[in-house]
Coordinates of C-alpha atoms in Angstrom, one line a residue:
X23 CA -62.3 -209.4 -53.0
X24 CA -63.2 -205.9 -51.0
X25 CA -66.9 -204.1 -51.5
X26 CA -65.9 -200.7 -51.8
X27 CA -68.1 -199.7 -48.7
X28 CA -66.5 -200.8 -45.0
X29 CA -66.5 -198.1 -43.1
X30 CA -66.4 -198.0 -38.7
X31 CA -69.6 -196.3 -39.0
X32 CA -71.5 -199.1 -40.9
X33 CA -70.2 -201.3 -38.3
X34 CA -72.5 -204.5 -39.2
X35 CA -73.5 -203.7 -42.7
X36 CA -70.8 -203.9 -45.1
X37 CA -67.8 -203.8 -46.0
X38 CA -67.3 -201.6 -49.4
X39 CA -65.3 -198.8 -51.1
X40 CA -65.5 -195.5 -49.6
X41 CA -63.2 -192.3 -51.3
X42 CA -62.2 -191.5 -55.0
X43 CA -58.3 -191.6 -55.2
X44 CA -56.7 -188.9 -56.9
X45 CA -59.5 -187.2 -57.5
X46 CA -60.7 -183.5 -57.5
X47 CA -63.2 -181.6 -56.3
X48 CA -66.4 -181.5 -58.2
X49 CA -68.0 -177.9 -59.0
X50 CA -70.7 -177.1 -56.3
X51 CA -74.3 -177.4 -58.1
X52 CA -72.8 -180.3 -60.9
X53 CA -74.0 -184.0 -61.2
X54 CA -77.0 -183.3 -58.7
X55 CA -78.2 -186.9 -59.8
X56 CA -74.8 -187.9 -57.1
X57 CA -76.7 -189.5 -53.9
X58 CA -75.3 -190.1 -51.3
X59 CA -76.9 -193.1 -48.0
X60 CA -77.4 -192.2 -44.9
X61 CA -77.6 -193.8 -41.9
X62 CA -79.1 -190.7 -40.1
X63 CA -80.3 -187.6 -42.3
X64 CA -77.6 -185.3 -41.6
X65 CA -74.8 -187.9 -41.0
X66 CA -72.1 -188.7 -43.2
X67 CA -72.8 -191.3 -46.2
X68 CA -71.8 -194.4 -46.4
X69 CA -72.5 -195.7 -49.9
X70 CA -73.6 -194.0 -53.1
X71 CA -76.3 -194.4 -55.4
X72 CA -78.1 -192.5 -58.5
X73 CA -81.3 -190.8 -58.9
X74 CA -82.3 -192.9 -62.2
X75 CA -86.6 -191.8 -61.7
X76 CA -88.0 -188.7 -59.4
X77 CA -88.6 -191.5 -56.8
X78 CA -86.0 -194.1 -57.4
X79 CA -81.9 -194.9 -56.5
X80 CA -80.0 -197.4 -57.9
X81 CA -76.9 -198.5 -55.9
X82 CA -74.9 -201.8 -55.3
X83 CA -77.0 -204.4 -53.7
X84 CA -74.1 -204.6 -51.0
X85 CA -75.2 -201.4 -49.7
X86 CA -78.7 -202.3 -49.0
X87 CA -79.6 -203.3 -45.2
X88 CA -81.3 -201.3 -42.2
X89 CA -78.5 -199.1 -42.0
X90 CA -79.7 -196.8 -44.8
X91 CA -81.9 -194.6 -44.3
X92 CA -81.7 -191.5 -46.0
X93 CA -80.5 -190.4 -49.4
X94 CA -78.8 -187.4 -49.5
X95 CA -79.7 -185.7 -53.0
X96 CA -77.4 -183.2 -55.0
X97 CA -75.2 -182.3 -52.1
X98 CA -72.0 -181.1 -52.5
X99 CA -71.1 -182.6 -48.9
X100 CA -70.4 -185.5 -47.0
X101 CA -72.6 -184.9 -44.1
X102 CA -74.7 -182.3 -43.1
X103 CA -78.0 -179.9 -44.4
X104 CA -76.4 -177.0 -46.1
X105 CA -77.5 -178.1 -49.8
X106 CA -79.7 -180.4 -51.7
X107 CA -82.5 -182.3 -50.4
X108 CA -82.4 -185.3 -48.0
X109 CA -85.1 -187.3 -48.4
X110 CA -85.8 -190.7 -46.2
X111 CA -85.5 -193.9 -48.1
X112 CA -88.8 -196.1 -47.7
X113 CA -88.2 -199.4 -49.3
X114 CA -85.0 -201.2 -51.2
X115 CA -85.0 -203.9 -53.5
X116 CA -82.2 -206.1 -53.9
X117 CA -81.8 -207.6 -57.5
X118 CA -83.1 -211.0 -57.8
X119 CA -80.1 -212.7 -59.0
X120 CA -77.7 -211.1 -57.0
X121 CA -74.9 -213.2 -55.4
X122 CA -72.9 -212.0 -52.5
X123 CA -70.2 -214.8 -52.7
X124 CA -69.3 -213.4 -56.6
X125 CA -70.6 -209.9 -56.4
X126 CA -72.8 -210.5 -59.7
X127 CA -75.3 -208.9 -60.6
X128 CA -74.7 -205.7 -57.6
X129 CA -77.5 -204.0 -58.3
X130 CA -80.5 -202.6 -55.3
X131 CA -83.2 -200.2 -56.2
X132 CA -84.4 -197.8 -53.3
X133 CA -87.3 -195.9 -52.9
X134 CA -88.1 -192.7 -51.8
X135 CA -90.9 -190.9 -49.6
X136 CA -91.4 -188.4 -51.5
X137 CA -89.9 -187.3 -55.1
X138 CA -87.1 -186.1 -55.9
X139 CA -87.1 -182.1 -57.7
X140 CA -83.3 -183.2 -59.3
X141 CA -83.1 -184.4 -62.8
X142 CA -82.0 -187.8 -63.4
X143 CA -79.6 -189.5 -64.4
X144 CA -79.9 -190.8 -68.1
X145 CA -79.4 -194.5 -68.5
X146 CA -77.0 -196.7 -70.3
X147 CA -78.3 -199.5 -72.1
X148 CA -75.9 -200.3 -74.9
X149 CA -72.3 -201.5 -75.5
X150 CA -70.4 -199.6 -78.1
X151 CA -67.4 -197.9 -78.7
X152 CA -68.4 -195.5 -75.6
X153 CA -68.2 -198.2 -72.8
X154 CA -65.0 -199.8 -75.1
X155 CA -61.6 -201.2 -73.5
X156 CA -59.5 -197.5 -73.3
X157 CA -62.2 -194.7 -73.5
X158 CA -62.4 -192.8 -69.9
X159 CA -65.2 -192.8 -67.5
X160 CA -66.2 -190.5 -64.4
X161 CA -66.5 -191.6 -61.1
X162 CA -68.0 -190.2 -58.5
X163 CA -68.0 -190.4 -54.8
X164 CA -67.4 -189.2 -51.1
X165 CA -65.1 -192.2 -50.9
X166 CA -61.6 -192.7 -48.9
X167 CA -58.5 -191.1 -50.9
X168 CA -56.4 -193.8 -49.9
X169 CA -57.6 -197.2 -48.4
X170 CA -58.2 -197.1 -44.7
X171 CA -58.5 -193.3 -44.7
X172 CA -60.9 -190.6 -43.9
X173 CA -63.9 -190.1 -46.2
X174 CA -63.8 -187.0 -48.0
X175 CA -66.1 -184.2 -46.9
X176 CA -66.4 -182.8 -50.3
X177 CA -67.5 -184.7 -53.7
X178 CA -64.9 -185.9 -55.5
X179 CA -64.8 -187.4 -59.2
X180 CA -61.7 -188.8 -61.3
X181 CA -61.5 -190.2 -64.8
X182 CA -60.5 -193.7 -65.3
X183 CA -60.2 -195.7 -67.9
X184 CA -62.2 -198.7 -68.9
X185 CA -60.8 -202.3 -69.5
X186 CA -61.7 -205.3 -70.9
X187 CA -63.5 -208.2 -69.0
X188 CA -61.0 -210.1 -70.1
X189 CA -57.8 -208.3 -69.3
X190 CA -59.6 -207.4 -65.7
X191 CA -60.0 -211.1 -64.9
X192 CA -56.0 -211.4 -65.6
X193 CA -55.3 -208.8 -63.7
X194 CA -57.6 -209.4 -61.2
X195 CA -56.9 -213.2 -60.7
X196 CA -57.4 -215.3 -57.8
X197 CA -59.1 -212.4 -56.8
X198 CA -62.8 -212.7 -57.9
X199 CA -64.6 -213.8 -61.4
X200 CA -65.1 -211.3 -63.5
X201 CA -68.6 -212.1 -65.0
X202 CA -70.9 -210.1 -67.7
X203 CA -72.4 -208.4 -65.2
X204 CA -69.8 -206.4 -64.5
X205 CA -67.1 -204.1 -66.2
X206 CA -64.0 -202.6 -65.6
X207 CA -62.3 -199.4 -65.1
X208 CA -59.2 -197.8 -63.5
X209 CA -56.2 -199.2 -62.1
X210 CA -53.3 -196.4 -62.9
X211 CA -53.5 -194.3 -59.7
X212 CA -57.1 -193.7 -60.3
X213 CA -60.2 -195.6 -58.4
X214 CA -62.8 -195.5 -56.1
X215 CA -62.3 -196.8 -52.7
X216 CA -64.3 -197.5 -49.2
X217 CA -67.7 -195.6 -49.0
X218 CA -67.7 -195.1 -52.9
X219 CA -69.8 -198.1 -53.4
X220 CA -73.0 -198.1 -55.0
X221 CA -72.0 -194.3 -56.8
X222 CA -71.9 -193.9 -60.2
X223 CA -69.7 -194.8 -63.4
X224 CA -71.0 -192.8 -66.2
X225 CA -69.5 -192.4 -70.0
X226 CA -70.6 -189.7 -72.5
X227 CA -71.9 -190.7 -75.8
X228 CA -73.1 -187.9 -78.7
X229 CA -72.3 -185.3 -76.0
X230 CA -74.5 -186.9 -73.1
X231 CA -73.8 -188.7 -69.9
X232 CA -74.9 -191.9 -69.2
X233 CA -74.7 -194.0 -66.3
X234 CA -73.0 -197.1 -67.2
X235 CA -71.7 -199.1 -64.1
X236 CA -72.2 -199.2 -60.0
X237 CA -69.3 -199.3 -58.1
X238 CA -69.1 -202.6 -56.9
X239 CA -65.7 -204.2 -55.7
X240 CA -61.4 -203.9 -56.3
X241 CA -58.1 -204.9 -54.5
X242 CA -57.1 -202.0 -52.5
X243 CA -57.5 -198.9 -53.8
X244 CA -55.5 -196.9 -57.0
X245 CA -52.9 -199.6 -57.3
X246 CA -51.7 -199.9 -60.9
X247 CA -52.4 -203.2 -62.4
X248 CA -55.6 -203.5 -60.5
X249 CA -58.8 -201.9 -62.0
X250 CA -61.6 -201.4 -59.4
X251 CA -65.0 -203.4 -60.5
X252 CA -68.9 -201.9 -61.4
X253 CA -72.0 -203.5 -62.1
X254 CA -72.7 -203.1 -65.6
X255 CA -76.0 -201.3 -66.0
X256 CA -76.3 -203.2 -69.5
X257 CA -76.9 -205.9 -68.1
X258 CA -79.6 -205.1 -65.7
X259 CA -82.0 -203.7 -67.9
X260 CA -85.2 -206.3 -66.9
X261 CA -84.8 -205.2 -63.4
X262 CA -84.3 -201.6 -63.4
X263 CA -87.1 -200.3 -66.2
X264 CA -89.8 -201.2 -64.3
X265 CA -88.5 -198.4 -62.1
X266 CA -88.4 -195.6 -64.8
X267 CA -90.6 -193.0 -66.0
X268 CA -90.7 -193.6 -70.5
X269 CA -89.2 -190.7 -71.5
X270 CA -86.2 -190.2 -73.8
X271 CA -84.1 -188.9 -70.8
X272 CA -83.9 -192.3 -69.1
X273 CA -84.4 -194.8 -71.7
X274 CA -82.9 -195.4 -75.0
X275 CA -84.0 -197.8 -77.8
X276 CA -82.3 -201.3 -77.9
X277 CA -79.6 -202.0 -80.3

């Protein structure tokens, strides 16, 4: 099992997904809600994470620890100050339940001084036949392009498709559990890889995206057979709300 965010430059932190594979480059000034952790403020990222409230990320809880520092909001770069805000990060909560061992429940809230002026990224709180086994997702990230490579310096997004638990614990065997908190996606030339961890996995339902998984963990990076794993945003519902602002741009009514 490989977090998606080793990089040299984390040195002691952790050891995760970093680039998108076969991905292309996202429009300058599109999904602003795309953070990206900073050791430093103008340094390169090392994780990503989601503006979910005005004053609140939510990334993988592998990406918490003293090394991040700064969140780098609706940036269309790596590293740097040329766009979007960086604003320093001022607390992180780690969920509860998480377990480093099996990855579960990879979830970390972090706070920000001051607010965000970027919109938010809506919520997903429901499994239907948008999160189902075969519709496409998004992903996001200033990951690798190949494991063990360079971090892009650019934002980067591919579509992948999304699996079942079930067939991702097959293919993933012997590998790690795949357990309800988490969900599947990729796996045909198409993944996240190091420094991509903690960034989003959204879907689009009626028209709107939603943020439906946090990338998380995979074997290698794009290999066919082998989906990379999220956090399933579903499932974490208790732990996040707390965090939002009730308004029908981040929230949506139960099943």
């Amino acid at each position: 099992m490989a977090k998606l965010v080793a990089l040299a430059a984390l040195a002691a932190s952790v050891s995760a997904q970093s680039e998108i594979i076969n991905g292309t480059e996202v429009p300058i000034g599109k999904f602003t809600y795309v953070t990206g952790i900073r050791r430093s403020e103008t340094g390169p990222s090392g994780c990503g994470a989601s503006l979910i409230a005005p004053k609140y990320l939510l990334t993988a809880a592998h990406c918490a620890g003293a090394w991040a520092s700064y969140a780098s909001i609706a940036s269309h770069y790596l590293s740097g100050n040329k766009d979007g805000e960086r604003i320093k990060i001022v607390k992180q909560t780690v969920h509860p339940k998480f377990n480093e061992a099996t990855m579960e429940n990879d979830f970390a809230i972090f706070e920000l001084e001051t607010e965000s002026k970027v919109a938010p990224v809506p919520l997903n709180w429901i499994d239907d036949d948008a999160t189902a086994p075969g519709i496409v997702a998004w992903v996001r990230g200033f990951g690798t392009t190949k494991s063990g490579g360079t971090q892009s310096p650019v934002l980067l997004e591919a579509d992948v498709k999304i699996w079942s638990n079930a067939d991702c614990a097959k293919a993933l065997a012997g590998e790690g559990d795949i357990l309800p908190s988490m969900m599947c996606a990729g796996g045909a030339d198409k993944d996240t890889c190091q420094g991509d961890s903690g960034g989003p996995l959204t879907i689009i339902r009626n028209g709107v995206e939603y943020l439906a998984g946090v990338t998380s963990w995979g074997v290698g990076c794009g290999d066919p057979g082998f989906p990379g794993v999220y956090a399933r945003v579903s499932t974490a519902r208790d732990f996040i709300t707390p965090y939002l602002p009730v308004t029908p741009t981040t929230t949506m009514p139960a099943c």
